Amino acid sequence: MTGLLGTAYRDLSDLLSALTDEEGWQPTGCAGWTPVDLGFHLLGDARRALVALATPAAEPADTDAVSYWTAWRPPSAGDDEQLWSTRIAASTQGGLAAVAERYAETAAAVVVSAGRVGAADRVRTQGRVLTVADLLSTLVVEAAVHHLDLVAHLDRPGPADEPLAEVRRVLEGLAGGPLPPRWDDVTAARRGTGRERLDASDRMGLGPVAARFPLFG
């Protein structure tokens, strides 16, 4: 899983570093956020990962790579305030280049730190305990989904196949079975997280499972 995280984080770092100033003000797949805002959010996630990897837990794991996402539902009352606060904080970071540089160095440190602990070791994050392998899966999923968000309105490469496959694996775990075979992994990621709406044929094919969508937001 460390190699998979390295791929996801490297691709995100390369993307953020390659974006022009003009692209930094374009919309993303996260409504109301530009790449600067989303990059700052991703920087915060990488910093949280560093803390988690250095926070061992003695208790048994109470969360895994799939159940972790049951807490992250579509936006609800009060979320707009959090989105707005992220925009304000991001605006003080010195622009896209500064955010991209900090993200690159932090993401690289996360990958190194992940390689120094055991996959079965337990760590704590956000009040939950999970194995390092499961933590790294959550980080890969977050990175891949937000990579898709970053390129939603840009002519830039999306995430690699392997991180997208991990997103699909987690979504299928949440759904309790396979997603429609006609969906490629990008479609599965976007529809499974509510970034694209299900159409009538999707709902027919999914049956009762359609009521669970989006599987996480």
mmCIF file of C-alpha atoms in Angstrom, residues 8-161:
data_model
loop_
_atom_site.group_PDB
_atom_site.id
_atom_site.type_symbol
_atom_site.label_atom_id
_atom_site.label_comp_id
_atom_site.label_asym_id
_atom_site.label_seq_id
_atom_site.Cartn_x
_atom_site.Cartn_y
_atom_site.Cartn_z
ATOM 1 C CA ALA A 8 -1.164 8.809 -5.757
ATOM 2 C CA TYR A 9 0.797 11.487 -3.896
ATOM 3 C CA ARG A 10 3.457 11.863 -6.589
ATOM 4 C CA ASP A 11 0.845 12.357 -9.294
ATOM 5 C CA LEU A 12 -0.984 14.935 -7.186
ATOM 6 C CA SER A 13 2.247 16.778 -6.421
ATOM 7 C CA ASP A 14 3.188 16.842 -10.103
ATOM 8 C CA LEU A 15 -0.265 18.130 -11.041
ATOM 9 C CA LEU A 16 -0.371 20.903 -8.444
ATOM 10 C CA SER A 17 3.164 21.999 -9.349
ATOM 11 C CA ALA A 18 2.347 22.074 -13.073
ATOM 12 C CA LEU A 19 -0.821 24.179 -12.860
ATOM 13 C CA THR A 20 -0.538 27.742 -14.091
ATOM 14 C CA ASP A 21 -1.682 30.738 -12.073
ATOM 15 C CA GLU A 22 -4.699 31.031 -14.377
ATOM 16 C CA GLU A 23 -5.611 27.373 -13.821
ATOM 17 C CA GLY A 24 -5.289 27.940 -10.094
ATOM 18 C CA TRP A 25 -8.424 30.081 -10.176
ATOM 19 C CA GLN A 26 -10.568 27.703 -12.206
ATOM 20 C CA PRO A 27 -13.438 25.747 -10.621
ATOM 21 C CA THR A 28 -12.905 22.191 -9.399
ATOM 22 C CA GLY A 29 -15.151 19.232 -8.729
ATOM 23 C CA CYS A 30 -15.594 20.548 -5.178
ATOM 24 C CA ALA A 31 -18.246 23.248 -5.512
ATOM 25 C CA GLY A 32 -16.950 26.644 -4.450
ATOM 26 C CA TRP A 33 -13.288 25.628 -4.333
ATOM 27 C CA THR A 34 -10.484 26.518 -6.732
ATOM 28 C CA PRO A 35 -7.320 24.404 -7.071
ATOM 29 C CA VAL A 36 -5.699 26.697 -4.477
ATOM 30 C CA ASP A 37 -8.436 25.871 -1.962
ATOM 31 C CA LEU A 38 -8.396 22.172 -2.773
ATOM 32 C CA GLY A 39 -4.601 22.070 -2.663
ATOM 33 C CA PHE A 40 -4.690 23.601 0.810
ATOM 34 C CA HIS A 41 -7.246 20.988 1.884
ATOM 35 C CA LEU A 42 -4.974 18.245 0.535
ATOM 36 C CA LEU A 43 -2.026 19.761 2.394
ATOM 37 C CA GLY A 44 -4.032 19.519 5.609
ATOM 38 C CA ASP A 45 -4.798 15.870 4.869
ATOM 39 C CA ALA A 46 -1.108 15.096 4.314
ATOM 40 C CA ARG A 47 -0.213 16.809 7.581
ATOM 41 C CA ARG A 48 -2.871 14.750 9.374
ATOM 42 C CA ALA A 49 -1.336 11.624 7.854
ATOM 43 C CA LEU A 50 2.072 12.521 9.299
ATOM 44 C CA VAL A 51 0.546 12.905 12.745
ATOM 45 C CA ALA A 52 -1.390 9.652 12.428
ATOM 46 C CA LEU A 53 1.672 7.658 11.390
ATOM 47 C CA ALA A 54 3.456 8.916 14.506
ATOM 48 C CA THR A 55 0.507 8.197 16.834
ATOM 49 C CA PRO A 56 0.573 4.480 17.691
ATOM 50 C CA ALA A 57 -2.486 2.946 19.329
ATOM 51 C CA ALA A 58 -2.529 0.038 21.761
ATOM 52 C CA GLU A 59 -6.253 -0.627 21.370
ATOM 53 C CA PRO A 60 -7.691 -2.976 18.728
ATOM 54 C CA ALA A 61 -8.680 -1.377 15.441
ATOM 55 C CA ASP A 62 -12.274 -0.103 15.413
ATOM 56 C CA THR A 63 -12.254 1.048 11.778
ATOM 57 C CA ASP A 64 -11.022 -0.348 8.467
ATOM 58 C CA ALA A 65 -10.446 1.026 4.971
ATOM 59 C CA VAL A 66 -14.131 0.669 4.095
ATOM 60 C CA SER A 67 -15.951 1.527 7.321
ATOM 61 C CA TYR A 68 -13.827 4.681 7.669
ATOM 62 C CA TRP A 69 -15.909 6.286 4.940
ATOM 63 C CA THR A 70 -19.284 5.689 6.565
ATOM 64 C CA ALA A 71 -18.696 8.831 8.630
ATOM 65 C CA TRP A 72 -18.231 10.974 5.506
ATOM 66 C CA ARG A 73 -21.630 11.610 4.081
ATOM 67 C CA PRO A 74 -22.748 14.253 1.554
ATOM 68 C CA PRO A 75 -22.714 17.890 2.741
ATOM 69 C CA SER A 76 -25.106 18.719 5.531
ATOM 70 C CA ALA A 77 -26.101 21.791 7.525
ATOM 71 C CA GLY A 78 -23.024 23.670 8.711
ATOM 72 C CA ASP A 79 -20.692 22.314 6.035
ATOM 73 C CA ASP A 80 -20.846 25.561 4.049
ATOM 74 C CA GLU A 81 -19.149 27.319 6.959
ATOM 75 C CA GLN A 82 -16.306 24.799 6.896
ATOM 76 C CA LEU A 83 -15.923 25.180 3.132
ATOM 77 C CA TRP A 84 -15.794 28.933 3.486
ATOM 78 C CA SER A 85 -13.224 28.789 6.297
ATOM 79 C CA THR A 86 -10.982 26.653 4.085
ATOM 80 C CA ARG A 87 -11.187 29.262 1.335
ATOM 81 C CA ILE A 88 -10.225 32.023 3.766
ATOM 82 C CA ALA A 89 -7.269 30.040 5.122
ATOM 83 C CA ALA A 90 -6.119 29.055 1.630
ATOM 84 C CA SER A 91 -6.107 32.703 0.556
ATOM 85 C CA THR A 92 -3.384 33.468 3.103
ATOM 86 C CA GLN A 93 -0.941 30.810 1.870
ATOM 87 C CA GLY A 94 0.788 32.839 -0.852
ATOM 88 C CA GLY A 95 -0.887 31.392 -3.926
ATOM 89 C CA LEU A 96 -0.897 28.114 -5.791
ATOM 90 C CA ALA A 97 2.883 27.766 -6.140
ATOM 91 C CA ALA A 98 3.411 28.063 -2.397
ATOM 92 C CA VAL A 99 0.658 25.557 -1.629
ATOM 93 C CA ALA A 100 2.015 23.138 -4.249
ATOM 94 C CA GLU A 101 5.529 23.346 -2.801
ATOM 95 C CA ARG A 102 4.337 22.675 0.747
ATOM 96 C CA TYR A 103 2.154 19.836 -0.436
ATOM 97 C CA ALA A 104 5.011 18.204 -2.353
ATOM 98 C CA GLU A 105 7.395 18.196 0.607
ATOM 99 C CA THR A 106 4.727 17.067 3.070
ATOM 100 C CA ALA A 107 3.412 14.315 0.802
ATOM 101 C CA ALA A 108 6.958 13.012 0.264
ATOM 102 C CA ALA A 109 7.474 12.934 4.044
ATOM 103 C CA VAL A 110 4.247 10.944 4.480
ATOM 104 C CA VAL A 111 5.431 8.274 2.044
ATOM 105 C CA VAL A 112 8.799 7.983 3.823
ATOM 106 C CA SER A 113 7.077 7.767 7.206
ATOM 107 C CA ALA A 114 4.672 5.118 5.919
ATOM 108 C CA GLY A 115 7.607 2.974 4.876
ATOM 109 C CA ARG A 116 9.006 3.012 8.409
ATOM 110 C CA VAL A 117 6.028 1.398 10.138
ATOM 111 C CA GLY A 118 4.435 -1.997 9.739
ATOM 112 C CA ALA A 119 1.295 -2.475 7.694
ATOM 113 C CA ALA A 120 -0.384 -4.229 10.638
ATOM 114 C CA ASP A 121 0.636 -1.601 13.196
ATOM 115 C CA ARG A 122 -2.298 0.317 14.646
ATOM 116 C CA VAL A 123 -2.488 4.111 14.649
ATOM 117 C CA ARG A 124 -4.997 6.712 15.710
ATOM 118 C CA THR A 125 -6.584 9.441 13.601
ATOM 119 C CA GLN A 126 -9.742 11.520 13.980
ATOM 120 C CA GLY A 127 -10.689 9.633 17.136
ATOM 121 C CA ARG A 128 -10.516 6.216 15.469
ATOM 122 C CA VAL A 129 -8.020 3.357 15.481
ATOM 123 C CA LEU A 130 -7.037 1.511 12.310
ATOM 124 C CA THR A 131 -4.094 -0.389 10.878
ATOM 125 C CA VAL A 132 -1.459 1.435 8.890
ATOM 126 C CA ALA A 133 -2.511 -0.466 5.764
ATOM 127 C CA ASP A 134 -6.091 0.732 6.176
ATOM 128 C CA LEU A 135 -4.970 4.290 6.927
ATOM 129 C CA LEU A 136 -2.906 4.326 3.729
ATOM 130 C CA SER A 137 -5.918 3.094 1.762
ATOM 131 C CA THR A 138 -7.978 6.033 3.038
ATOM 132 C CA LEU A 139 -5.212 8.409 1.999
ATOM 133 C CA VAL A 140 -5.019 6.869 -1.485
ATOM 134 C CA VAL A 141 -8.784 7.155 -1.906
ATOM 135 C CA GLU A 142 -8.805 10.783 -0.734
ATOM 136 C CA ALA A 143 -5.947 11.662 -3.067
ATOM 137 C CA ALA A 144 -7.444 9.926 -6.115
ATOM 138 C CA VAL A 145 -10.929 11.382 -5.671
ATOM 139 C CA HIS A 146 -9.582 14.898 -5.180
ATOM 140 C CA HIS A 147 -7.227 14.440 -8.135
ATOM 141 C CA LEU A 148 -10.360 13.889 -10.219
ATOM 142 C CA ASP A 149 -11.814 17.036 -8.656
ATOM 143 C CA LEU A 150 -8.752 19.068 -9.617
ATOM 144 C CA VAL A 151 -8.958 18.090 -13.291
ATOM 145 C CA ALA A 152 -12.761 18.199 -13.566
ATOM 146 C CA HIS A 153 -12.589 21.457 -15.569
ATOM 147 C CA LEU A 154 -8.975 21.288 -16.747
ATOM 148 C CA ASP A 155 -7.224 19.516 -19.602
ATOM 149 C CA ARG A 156 -4.781 17.750 -17.312
ATOM 150 C CA PRO A 157 -4.093 14.065 -16.613
ATOM 151 C CA GLY A 158 -6.151 12.342 -13.960
ATOM 152 C CA PRO A 159 -5.024 9.819 -11.342
ATOM 153 C CA ALA A 160 -3.281 6.587 -12.280
ATOM 154 C CA ASP A 161 -5.193 3.354 -12.746
#
